[in-house]
Coordinates of C-alpha atoms in Angstrom, one line a residue:
M1 CA -84.5 -113.5 2.6
I2 CA -85.6 -113.9 6.3
S3 CA -88.0 -111.0 5.9
K4 CA -89.6 -112.6 2.8
I5 CA -89.9 -116.0 4.5
A6 CA -91.5 -114.5 7.6
K7 CA -94.1 -112.6 5.5
V8 CA -95.0 -115.7 3.6
A9 CA -95.4 -117.6 6.8
L10 CA -97.6 -115.0 8.4
G11 CA -99.8 -115.0 5.3
L12 CA -100.2 -118.8 5.6
V13 CA -101.2 -118.4 9.2
F14 CA -104.0 -116.1 8.3
I15 CA -105.3 -117.7 5.1
G16 CA -104.3 -121.3 5.5
S17 CA -102.8 -123.5 2.9
A18 CA -104.1 -123.2 -0.6
V19 CA -102.9 -126.7 -1.6
F20 CA -105.4 -129.4 -0.9
G21 CA -104.8 -133.0 -1.7
Q22 CA -107.5 -135.6 -2.5
S23 CA -106.5 -138.6 -0.4
L24 CA -105.3 -139.6 3.0
A25 CA -102.2 -141.1 1.4
D26 CA -101.2 -137.7 0.0
A27 CA -101.7 -136.2 3.4
K28 CA -99.5 -138.8 5.1
K29 CA -96.8 -138.3 2.5
A30 CA -96.9 -134.5 3.3
I31 CA -96.6 -135.2 7.0
D32 CA -93.5 -137.4 6.4
A33 CA -92.0 -134.6 4.3
E34 CA -92.7 -132.1 7.1
Q35 CA -95.2 -130.2 5.0
Y36 CA -97.5 -129.7 7.9
Q37 CA -99.6 -126.8 6.6
K38 CA -100.2 -128.6 3.4
A39 CA -101.1 -131.8 5.3
K40 CA -103.4 -129.9 7.6
G41 CA -105.2 -128.3 4.6
M42 CA -105.7 -131.7 3.0
L43 CA -106.9 -133.3 6.2
K44 CA -109.3 -130.5 7.1
N45 CA -110.9 -131.0 3.6
L46 CA -111.1 -134.7 4.1
T47 CA -112.8 -134.3 7.6
V48 CA -115.4 -132.2 5.8
T49 CA -116.0 -134.5 2.9
Q50 CA -115.6 -137.7 5.0
P51 CA -116.8 -136.6 8.5
T52 CA -117.2 -140.1 9.8
N53 CA -113.7 -141.3 8.8
D54 CA -111.8 -141.7 12.1
E55 CA -108.4 -142.0 10.4
N56 CA -108.7 -138.5 8.8
L57 CA -109.4 -137.1 12.3
F58 CA -106.4 -139.0 13.8
Y59 CA -103.9 -137.7 11.3
L60 CA -105.3 -134.2 11.6
G61 CA -104.9 -134.4 15.4
W62 CA -101.4 -135.9 14.9
V63 CA -100.3 -132.8 12.9
Y64 CA -101.7 -130.5 15.6
L65 CA -99.7 -132.5 18.2
I66 CA -96.4 -132.3 16.1
Q67 CA -97.0 -128.6 15.8
D68 CA -97.4 -128.2 19.5
Y69 CA -101.2 -127.5 19.7
P70 CA -102.2 -130.2 22.2
D71 CA -105.7 -128.8 22.8
S72 CA -106.6 -128.9 19.1
A73 CA -105.1 -132.3 18.8
K74 CA -107.2 -133.6 21.7
A75 CA -110.4 -132.2 20.1
S76 CA -109.6 -134.0 16.9
F77 CA -108.8 -137.3 18.6
T78 CA -112.0 -137.1 20.6
K79 CA -114.0 -136.6 17.4
G80 CA -112.3 -139.6 16.0
V81 CA -113.3 -141.8 18.9
A82 CA -116.9 -140.4 18.6
A83 CA -116.9 -141.4 15.0
N84 CA -115.6 -144.9 15.7
A85 CA -115.5 -146.2 19.3
K86 CA -113.0 -148.8 18.1
S87 CA -110.6 -146.3 16.6
A88 CA -107.3 -147.6 18.0
L89 CA -105.2 -144.7 16.5
N90 CA -107.4 -142.0 18.1
Y91 CA -107.0 -143.7 21.5
V92 CA -103.2 -143.6 20.9
G93 CA -103.6 -139.9 20.0
L94 CA -105.4 -139.2 23.3
G95 CA -102.6 -141.1 25.1
A96 CA -100.0 -138.9 23.3
V97 CA -101.8 -135.7 24.5
A98 CA -101.8 -137.1 28.0
L99 CA -98.0 -137.7 27.7
S100 CA -97.5 -134.1 26.6
T101 CA -99.1 -132.9 29.9
K102 CA -97.2 -135.4 32.0
D103 CA -100.4 -137.4 32.7
D104 CA -98.7 -140.8 32.6
A105 CA -101.7 -142.7 34.0
G106 CA -104.0 -141.2 31.3
A107 CA -101.4 -142.1 28.6
T108 CA -101.2 -145.7 29.8
S109 CA -105.0 -146.0 30.0
N110 CA -105.5 -144.7 26.5
F111 CA -102.6 -146.8 25.0
N112 CA -104.1 -150.0 26.6
Q113 CA -107.5 -149.1 25.2
A114 CA -106.0 -148.7 21.8
L115 CA -104.4 -152.1 21.9
T116 CA -107.6 -153.7 23.2
V117 CA -109.7 -152.5 20.2
A118 CA -106.9 -153.0 17.6
G119 CA -106.8 -156.0 15.4
K120 CA -104.1 -158.6 16.2
K121 CA -102.4 -157.9 12.9
D122 CA -102.5 -154.1 13.1
S123 CA -99.0 -152.7 13.8
A124 CA -100.0 -149.0 13.4
P125 CA -101.0 -148.5 17.1
Y126 CA -97.6 -149.8 18.2
L127 CA -95.9 -147.5 15.7
Y128 CA -97.7 -144.4 17.0
I129 CA -97.3 -145.3 20.6
G130 CA -93.6 -145.4 20.0
K131 CA -93.8 -142.0 18.2
A132 CA -95.8 -140.6 21.0
Y133 CA -93.1 -141.4 23.6
L134 CA -90.5 -139.8 21.3
L135 CA -92.5 -136.6 20.9
D136 CA -91.6 -135.8 24.6
A137 CA -88.3 -134.1 23.8
K138 CA -86.6 -131.5 25.9
D139 CA -83.7 -129.7 24.2
G140 CA -83.6 -132.5 21.7
K141 CA -83.2 -135.2 24.3
F142 CA -85.5 -138.0 25.2
P143 CA -85.7 -139.2 28.8
P144 CA -84.4 -142.8 29.0
A145 CA -87.7 -144.1 30.5
K146 CA -89.7 -142.7 27.5
A147 CA -87.2 -144.0 25.0
N148 CA -87.3 -147.5 26.6
A149 CA -91.2 -147.4 26.5
A150 CA -91.0 -146.5 22.8
I151 CA -88.5 -149.3 22.1
D152 CA -90.8 -151.8 23.9
A153 CA -93.9 -150.7 21.9
L154 CA -92.0 -150.6 18.6
N155 CA -90.5 -154.1 19.1
K156 CA -94.0 -155.4 19.7
G157 CA -95.2 -153.7 16.5
K158 CA -92.2 -155.3 14.7
A159 CA -93.3 -158.7 15.9
V160 CA -96.9 -158.0 14.6
N161 CA -95.6 -156.8 11.2
P162 CA -91.9 -157.6 10.5
K163 CA -92.2 -155.9 7.1
D164 CA -93.1 -152.4 8.4
A165 CA -90.1 -150.2 7.4
E166 CA -91.4 -147.2 9.2
I167 CA -91.4 -149.1 12.5
Q168 CA -87.7 -149.8 12.0
V169 CA -86.9 -146.2 11.3
V170 CA -88.7 -145.0 14.5
L171 CA -87.1 -147.8 16.4
G172 CA -83.7 -146.6 15.2
N173 CA -84.5 -143.1 16.3
A174 CA -85.3 -144.3 19.8
Y175 CA -82.0 -146.2 20.0
R176 CA -80.2 -143.2 18.6
S177 CA -81.7 -140.9 21.2
Q178 CA -79.9 -143.0 23.9
L179 CA -76.6 -143.1 21.9
N180 CA -77.1 -146.8 21.2
S181 CA -75.5 -146.4 17.8
N182 CA -75.1 -150.0 16.9
S183 CA -78.8 -150.9 17.5
A184 CA -79.9 -147.7 15.7
Y185 CA -77.7 -148.6 12.6
D186 CA -79.1 -152.1 12.5
A187 CA -82.7 -150.8 12.6
Y188 CA -82.0 -148.3 9.8
Q189 CA -80.4 -151.0 7.7
A190 CA -83.4 -153.2 8.3
A191 CA -85.7 -150.4 7.1
L192 CA -83.6 -149.9 3.9
A193 CA -83.7 -153.6 3.3
L194 CA -87.5 -153.5 3.5
D195 CA -87.8 -150.3 1.5
P196 CA -84.7 -149.2 -0.4
K197 CA -86.5 -146.1 -1.6
S198 CA -87.2 -144.8 1.8
P199 CA -86.0 -141.2 2.1
A200 CA -86.8 -141.2 5.8
A201 CA -84.5 -144.2 6.5
N202 CA -81.6 -142.5 4.5
V203 CA -82.1 -139.2 6.4
A204 CA -82.2 -141.0 9.8
T205 CA -78.9 -142.9 8.9
G206 CA -77.4 -139.6 7.9
V207 CA -78.2 -138.1 11.3
L208 CA -76.6 -141.1 12.9
W209 CA -73.4 -140.5 11.0
R210 CA -73.5 -136.9 12.1
Y211 CA -73.7 -138.0 15.7
A212 CA -70.4 -139.8 15.0
D213 CA -68.9 -136.7 13.4
N214 CA -68.6 -138.7 10.2
F215 CA -69.7 -135.7 8.0
E216 CA -68.8 -137.3 4.7
D217 CA -71.0 -140.4 5.1
S218 CA -73.7 -138.2 6.7
E219 CA -73.9 -136.0 3.6
K220 CA -73.9 -139.1 1.3
Q221 CA -77.0 -140.4 3.1
F222 CA -78.8 -137.1 2.8
Q223 CA -77.9 -136.9 -0.9
A224 CA -79.3 -140.5 -1.3
A225 CA -82.6 -139.3 0.1
I226 CA -82.6 -136.3 -2.3
A227 CA -81.9 -138.7 -5.2
I228 CA -85.0 -140.7 -4.3
D229 CA -87.2 -137.6 -3.8
P230 CA -85.7 -134.2 -4.8
N231 CA -88.5 -132.4 -2.9
Y232 CA -87.9 -134.3 0.4
G233 CA -87.4 -131.3 2.8
P234 CA -86.0 -133.2 5.8
A235 CA -82.9 -134.2 3.8
Y236 CA -82.0 -130.5 3.3
R237 CA -82.6 -129.8 7.0
G238 CA -80.3 -132.8 7.8
L239 CA -77.7 -131.2 5.5
A240 CA -78.1 -127.8 7.1
E241 CA -77.7 -129.2 10.7
T242 CA -74.7 -131.3 9.6
D243 CA -73.1 -128.2 8.1
L244 CA -73.6 -126.4 11.4
T245 CA -72.2 -129.3 13.4
E246 CA -69.1 -129.5 11.2
A247 CA -68.6 -125.8 11.4
Q248 CA -68.6 -126.0 15.2
S249 CA -66.1 -128.8 15.2
N250 CA -63.7 -127.5 12.6
I251 CA -62.8 -123.8 12.6
K252 CA -61.1 -124.0 9.3
V253 CA -64.3 -124.7 7.4
A254 CA -66.6 -122.9 9.9
S255 CA -67.5 -119.8 7.8
A256 CA -68.1 -121.8 4.6
K257 CA -70.2 -124.4 6.4
V258 CA -72.4 -121.9 8.2
K259 CA -73.2 -120.2 4.8
E260 CA -73.8 -123.6 3.2
G261 CA -76.0 -124.6 6.2
V262 CA -78.1 -121.4 5.8
E263 CA -78.6 -122.2 2.1
N264 CA -79.7 -125.7 2.8
Y265 CA -82.1 -124.5 5.5
K266 CA -83.6 -122.0 3.0
K267 CA -84.2 -125.0 0.6
Y268 CA -85.8 -126.9 3.5
L269 CA -88.1 -124.0 4.3
S270 CA -89.1 -123.7 0.6
L271 CA -90.0 -127.4 0.5
T272 CA -92.0 -127.5 3.7
D273 CA -94.5 -124.7 2.9
E274 CA -92.7 -122.1 5.0
S275 CA -95.2 -122.4 7.8
L276 CA -95.0 -120.9 11.2
E277 CA -93.9 -124.3 12.5
S278 CA -91.1 -124.6 9.9
L279 CA -89.9 -121.2 11.0
L280 CA -90.0 -122.3 14.7
R281 CA -87.7 -125.2 13.7
Y282 CA -85.6 -122.7 11.9
A283 CA -85.4 -120.7 15.1
D284 CA -83.8 -123.8 16.8
F285 CA -81.2 -123.8 14.0
L286 CA -80.5 -120.0 14.4
I287 CA -80.0 -120.5 18.1
N288 CA -77.4 -123.2 17.5
A289 CA -75.8 -121.1 14.8
G290 CA -75.7 -118.1 17.2
D291 CA -77.5 -115.9 14.7
Y292 CA -79.5 -113.9 17.3
A293 CA -80.0 -110.9 15.1
T294 CA -81.9 -112.9 12.5
L295 CA -83.7 -114.8 15.2
Q296 CA -85.0 -111.7 16.8
E297 CA -86.1 -110.3 13.4
V298 CA -88.0 -113.5 12.5
T299 CA -89.6 -114.1 15.9
T300 CA -90.6 -110.4 16.3
K301 CA -92.7 -110.7 13.1
L302 CA -94.1 -114.1 14.0
S303 CA -95.1 -112.8 17.5
K304 CA -97.5 -110.4 15.8
S305 CA -99.6 -113.2 14.4
A306 CA -103.0 -113.8 16.0
A307 CA -102.4 -117.6 15.7
V308 CA -98.9 -117.4 17.1
N309 CA -97.5 -120.5 18.9
P310 CA -96.4 -119.3 22.4
R311 CA -93.0 -120.9 21.8
V312 CA -92.2 -117.9 19.6
Y313 CA -91.9 -115.8 22.8
R314 CA -89.3 -118.2 24.1
Y315 CA -87.1 -117.6 21.1
L316 CA -87.8 -113.9 21.0
G317 CA -86.7 -113.7 24.7
Y318 CA -83.5 -115.6 24.0
A319 CA -82.6 -113.4 21.0
A320 CA -83.5 -110.1 22.7
Y321 CA -81.2 -110.9 25.6
E322 CA -78.3 -111.8 23.3
N323 CA -78.9 -108.6 21.4
K324 CA -79.0 -106.6 24.6
D325 CA -82.6 -105.6 24.0
Y326 CA -83.5 -106.4 27.6
A327 CA -86.9 -104.7 27.7
A328 CA -88.2 -106.7 24.7
G329 CA -86.6 -109.8 26.2
M330 CA -88.4 -109.4 29.5
T331 CA -91.8 -108.8 27.8
A332 CA -91.3 -111.9 25.6
M333 CA -90.2 -114.2 28.5
D334 CA -93.1 -112.9 30.7
S335 CA -95.5 -113.8 27.8
W336 CA -93.9 -117.3 27.4
F337 CA -94.2 -118.1 31.1
A338 CA -97.7 -116.8 31.2
K339 CA -98.9 -118.8 28.2
A340 CA -96.9 -122.0 28.3
D341 CA -98.0 -125.0 30.3
A342 CA -95.7 -125.7 33.2
S343 CA -94.6 -129.0 31.7
R344 CA -93.2 -127.2 28.6
I345 CA -90.9 -124.9 30.5
L346 CA -87.2 -125.8 30.0
P347 CA -84.3 -125.2 32.3
R348 CA -82.9 -122.9 29.7
D349 CA -86.0 -120.8 30.0
Y350 CA -85.2 -120.1 33.6
F351 CA -81.6 -119.4 32.6
Y352 CA -82.6 -116.7 30.2
L353 CA -85.4 -115.3 32.4
G354 CA -82.8 -114.9 35.2
R355 CA -80.3 -113.3 32.9
L356 CA -82.9 -110.8 31.7
Q357 CA -84.1 -110.0 35.2
I358 CA -80.5 -109.2 36.3
A359 CA -79.5 -107.4 33.1
S360 CA -82.6 -105.2 33.0
G361 CA -82.3 -104.4 36.7
K362 CA -85.9 -105.5 37.2
D363 CA -85.3 -108.1 40.0
T364 CA -81.8 -109.2 40.6
V365 CA -82.7 -111.4 43.6
K366 CA -85.3 -113.2 41.6
G367 CA -82.9 -113.4 38.6
V368 CA -80.3 -115.1 40.7
E369 CA -82.9 -117.6 42.0
N370 CA -84.0 -118.4 38.4
L371 CA -80.4 -118.9 37.3
K372 CA -79.8 -121.3 40.2
K373 CA -83.1 -123.0 39.4
S374 CA -82.0 -123.7 35.8
A375 CA -78.8 -125.3 37.1
A376 CA -80.7 -127.4 39.6
L377 CA -83.0 -128.7 36.9
D378 CA -80.2 -129.4 34.4
S379 CA -76.7 -130.0 35.9
T380 CA -75.2 -129.4 32.5
K381 CA -76.1 -125.7 32.9
A382 CA -74.2 -125.4 36.2
E383 CA -71.0 -124.2 34.7
D384 CA -72.7 -121.5 32.7
V385 CA -74.9 -120.4 35.6
Y386 CA -72.3 -120.1 38.3
T387 CA -69.7 -118.6 35.9
E388 CA -72.3 -116.0 35.0
L389 CA -73.1 -115.3 38.7
A390 CA -69.5 -115.0 39.6
N391 CA -68.8 -112.6 36.8
M392 CA -71.8 -110.5 37.8
Y393 CA -70.6 -110.3 41.4
K394 CA -67.0 -109.5 40.3
T395 CA -68.3 -106.6 38.2
K396 CA -70.1 -105.3 41.3
R397 CA -66.9 -106.0 43.3
N398 CA -69.0 -108.1 45.7
W399 CA -66.1 -110.5 46.3
A400 CA -67.7 -112.5 49.0
E401 CA -70.6 -113.5 46.7
A402 CA -68.2 -114.0 43.8
A403 CA -66.3 -116.5 45.9
K404 CA -69.5 -118.4 46.9
A405 CA -70.4 -118.6 43.2
Y406 CA -67.0 -120.1 42.4
E407 CA -67.3 -122.5 45.3
D408 CA -70.7 -123.6 43.9
L409 CA -69.3 -123.9 40.4
I410 CA -66.4 -126.1 41.5
S411 CA -68.6 -128.3 43.6
K412 CA -71.2 -128.9 40.9
V413 CA -69.0 -129.3 37.8
H414 CA -67.0 -132.5 37.8
G415 CA -64.4 -134.0 35.5
K416 CA -62.6 -130.7 34.8
A417 CA -59.5 -129.2 36.5
L418 CA -61.2 -125.7 36.4
L419 CA -57.9 -123.9 37.0
N420 CA -59.3 -120.5 36.0
E421 CA -62.2 -121.0 38.4
H422 CA -59.9 -122.0 41.3
F423 CA -57.8 -119.0 40.6
Y424 CA -60.7 -116.6 40.8
L425 CA -62.0 -118.3 43.9
G426 CA -58.7 -117.5 45.6
F427 CA -58.7 -114.0 44.1
S428 CA -62.2 -113.3 45.3
D429 CA -61.6 -114.6 48.9
Y430 CA -58.4 -112.5 49.0
F431 CA -60.2 -109.3 48.0
A432 CA -63.1 -110.1 50.3
F433 CA -60.6 -110.2 53.2
R434 CA -59.0 -107.0 52.0
G435 CA -62.4 -105.3 52.0
Q436 CA -63.0 -106.5 55.6
S437 CA -59.5 -105.3 56.7
S438 CA -60.1 -101.9 55.2
A439 CA -63.5 -101.6 56.9
A440 CA -61.9 -102.7 60.2
K441 CA -59.5 -99.7 60.2
K442 CA -62.5 -97.5 60.2
D443 CA -64.6 -99.6 62.6
P444 CA -62.7 -101.6 65.2
S445 CA -65.8 -103.7 65.9
I446 CA -65.4 -105.4 62.5
K447 CA -63.3 -108.6 62.7
P448 CA -61.8 -109.7 59.4
D449 CA -62.5 -113.4 58.7
S450 CA -59.0 -115.0 58.6
T451 CA -60.4 -118.2 57.1
L452 CA -60.8 -116.3 53.9
L453 CA -57.0 -116.1 53.6
I454 CA -56.7 -119.8 54.2
K455 CA -59.3 -120.6 51.6
A456 CA -57.7 -118.2 49.1
D457 CA -54.2 -119.7 49.6
S458 CA -55.6 -123.2 49.3
A459 CA -57.3 -122.4 46.0
L460 CA -54.2 -120.8 44.5
S461 CA -52.0 -123.6 45.7
Y462 CA -54.3 -126.0 43.8
V463 CA -53.8 -123.9 40.6
Q464 CA -50.0 -123.9 41.0
Q465 CA -50.0 -127.7 41.5
K466 CA -52.1 -128.4 38.5
A467 CA -51.0 -125.8 36.0
T468 CA -48.6 -126.9 33.2
T469 CA -47.6 -123.3 32.7
Q470 CA -46.9 -121.1 35.7
L471 CA -48.2 -117.5 35.3
Y472 CA -46.6 -114.8 37.4
Y473 CA -49.9 -113.8 39.1
Y474 CA -50.2 -117.2 40.7
P475 CA -47.3 -116.7 43.1
M476 CA -48.0 -112.9 43.2
Y477 CA -51.4 -113.3 44.8
R478 CA -50.1 -116.1 47.1
A479 CA -47.5 -113.6 48.2
Y480 CA -50.1 -110.9 48.9
I481 CA -52.2 -113.3 50.9
N482 CA -49.3 -114.3 53.1
D483 CA -48.2 -110.7 53.5
Y484 CA -51.2 -110.4 55.8
K485 CA -49.9 -113.1 58.1
D486 CA -46.5 -111.3 58.4
A487 CA -47.3 -107.6 58.8
D488 CA -45.1 -106.9 61.8
F489 CA -41.7 -105.8 60.6
K490 CA -40.4 -105.9 64.2
N491 CA -40.9 -109.6 64.1
F492 CA -40.5 -110.2 60.4
K493 CA -40.7 -114.0 59.6
G494 CA -40.6 -113.9 55.8
V495 CA -43.8 -116.0 55.3
S496 CA -44.2 -114.7 51.8
K497 CA -40.6 -115.1 50.7
P498 CA -41.1 -118.5 48.8
F499 CA -43.7 -116.9 46.6
Y500 CA -41.7 -113.7 45.9
D501 CA -38.8 -116.0 45.1
Q502 CA -41.0 -117.8 42.6
L503 CA -42.0 -114.5 41.1
I504 CA -38.4 -113.4 40.6
T505 CA -37.6 -116.8 39.0
L506 CA -40.4 -116.4 36.5
L507 CA -39.8 -112.7 35.6
G508 CA -36.2 -111.9 36.6
T509 CA -34.8 -112.8 33.2
K510 CA -37.8 -112.2 31.0
T511 CA -37.8 -109.5 28.4
P512 CA -39.7 -107.4 27.6
L513 CA -41.9 -107.1 30.6
T514 CA -45.4 -105.8 30.5
A515 CA -46.4 -103.0 32.9
G516 CA -48.1 -105.4 35.2
E517 CA -45.0 -107.7 35.2
K518 CA -42.7 -104.8 36.0
S519 CA -44.9 -103.7 38.9
A520 CA -45.0 -107.3 40.3
L521 CA -41.3 -107.9 39.9
A522 CA -40.5 -104.6 41.6
E523 CA -42.7 -105.5 44.5
A524 CA -40.8 -108.9 44.8
Y525 CA -37.5 -107.1 44.9
A526 CA -38.8 -104.6 47.4
Y527 CA -40.0 -107.4 49.6
M528 CA -36.5 -109.0 49.4
G529 CA -35.1 -105.6 50.4
N530 CA -37.3 -105.5 53.5
Y531 CA -36.4 -109.1 54.2
A532 CA -32.7 -108.4 54.1
Q533 CA -33.1 -105.2 56.2
Y534 CA -35.5 -106.5 58.9
H535 CA -34.9 -110.2 59.0
D536 CA -31.3 -110.7 58.0
K537 CA -30.0 -107.3 59.1
D538 CA -28.0 -107.2 55.9
D539 CA -27.9 -103.5 54.7
A540 CA -25.9 -104.3 51.5
K541 CA -28.4 -106.9 50.4
A542 CA -31.2 -104.5 51.2
L543 CA -29.6 -101.8 49.1
E544 CA -29.1 -104.2 46.2
N545 CA -32.7 -105.3 46.2
F546 CA -34.3 -101.9 46.6
T547 CA -32.1 -100.7 43.8
K548 CA -33.4 -103.5 41.6
A549 CA -37.0 -102.6 42.6
R550 CA -36.4 -98.9 41.7
D551 CA -34.7 -99.8 38.4
T552 CA -37.6 -102.1 37.5
D553 CA -40.4 -99.7 38.5
P554 CA -39.4 -96.2 39.5
N555 CA -42.8 -95.7 41.0
N556 CA -42.5 -98.6 43.5
S557 CA -43.6 -97.1 46.8
S558 CA -41.4 -99.3 49.0
A559 CA -38.3 -98.4 47.0
K560 CA -39.1 -94.7 47.1
Y561 CA -39.6 -94.8 50.9
Y562 CA -36.3 -96.7 51.3
F563 CA -34.2 -94.2 49.3
D564 CA -36.0 -91.2 50.7
S565 CA -35.1 -92.4 54.2
K566 CA -31.5 -93.0 53.1
S567 CA -31.2 -89.4 51.9
A568 CA -32.9 -87.8 54.9
P569 CA -30.5 -85.3 56.6
T570 CA -31.3 -86.6 60.1
P571 CA -32.4 -90.3 60.3
P572 CA -34.9 -91.0 63.0
A573 CA -33.8 -92.6 66.2
T574 CA -36.2 -95.5 65.6
P575 CA -36.7 -96.6 61.9
A576 CA -40.2 -96.1 60.7
K577 CA -42.0 -99.0 59.2
P578 CA -41.6 -99.1 55.4
A579 CA -44.7 -98.6 53.2
A580 CA -46.4 -101.9 52.5
P581 CA -46.1 -103.2 48.9
K582 CA -48.9 -101.9 46.8
K583 CA -51.5 -104.6 46.3
K584 CA -53.1 -105.1 42.9

């Protein structure tokens, strides 16, 4: 299915749409239905047959802008102004292009010019100024300042023409983007009161219900839109995206809903002329669905088109990384960064570029920098970024850098207990100290950093305080950490004893034990044997505990040493220091 769709889309790219309408009204209806190739074909014909009609040029430019071709859009809007110096909509179009390149001053100047030349009863410029601000989406989100600017323009348009249902729909979208659900709902209801047969208003209301996880009412609204117009593609896209959201929130229906979502998206594609742009939107859907195999298949084919939108390379880079095709991913992301305007680069682009640079071994240092850059640009990415860095350093056994990554993660992610992260922070600091201690045995000039032990113990203490279930390796590693503070058996203080006591309490009566639990419990008993022998001078208690250690794990080195020493024919005049417990 995907292969067929991609082939059709590529054919359309080369030969253009074969369906041409006869009127501007038909073209506008096609735009509303997201049939952009069809609308573009109609409008191109109209600009030939009616070359001085500035409205035709505006709507052609608007389609280009929706499809992410700002240069072509600007050329069309400029022709529109040349055809009619008082073309308010084309000035709005030029302002929208300026917004897309972060030229706020240019946008404001063109919007003001549009309102200056517009008639006092013309609400269309206000409508498209509002739409222009809402085109500036990053990862589906609108910056509050842009949403507020849209709301201001749309309210002014509503005052000029209170009966414009489309203004109410777009106003609702602006409110919805800021999660102002009550105001969004009121706007959509006002639109439906003005035009009960508006499929767009029904679809917008369905999306609002989806935001509230009210999937039943969401589906009803999309079906209402389909009842009005069975060929209204956005309703099927709404159903598909709602299916996916429900699948992600309810594992019981996940499989069925993903399949249903794919079918609804197929229907959407078939109704929106299966254009390159429709497939780009499908790429967004595939990313959210986690279907990277299909995504790479589609985007690889689309990337071979001479008229390819550079955004295809972004999706291809993402998919290739997830499919472990790192060479193809690097090539795609290099193309995206080379071809895309800087204003169009997303934090997630730096995230995938960094991952690819690290995974391919091309430039690990630069890869780390790009991962951190993505977190700096979008704080919601911090958890993913620093978890990934920590895992990378753990794999390389670079414990010092792993600890730093966990420190960054904990400091940047708020509102979560992050028990697993605190555990691995302590774990990494502990192993960083162990590495330094081992190196110091070979090179006395190396001085292990004892603050690492303090930090490690502090992190694990936090875990034990916050955890509702105590796992055996919490006290186990705290015991190992504190063993380093009490290594002199001639002056044995028992600093680690409270933690070995906890370990015995957790595992002493548990059956069956895993291999790791047996090893840890045996070490705890062996420690108690050493404590009895060197601290309490209680040989009977020492024998009891070393026996438990041997019975639990016959390979325990401390127990072996103890019993080998007991069976030696001639005991040494001065007892040798027992073997230290084996650290995991």
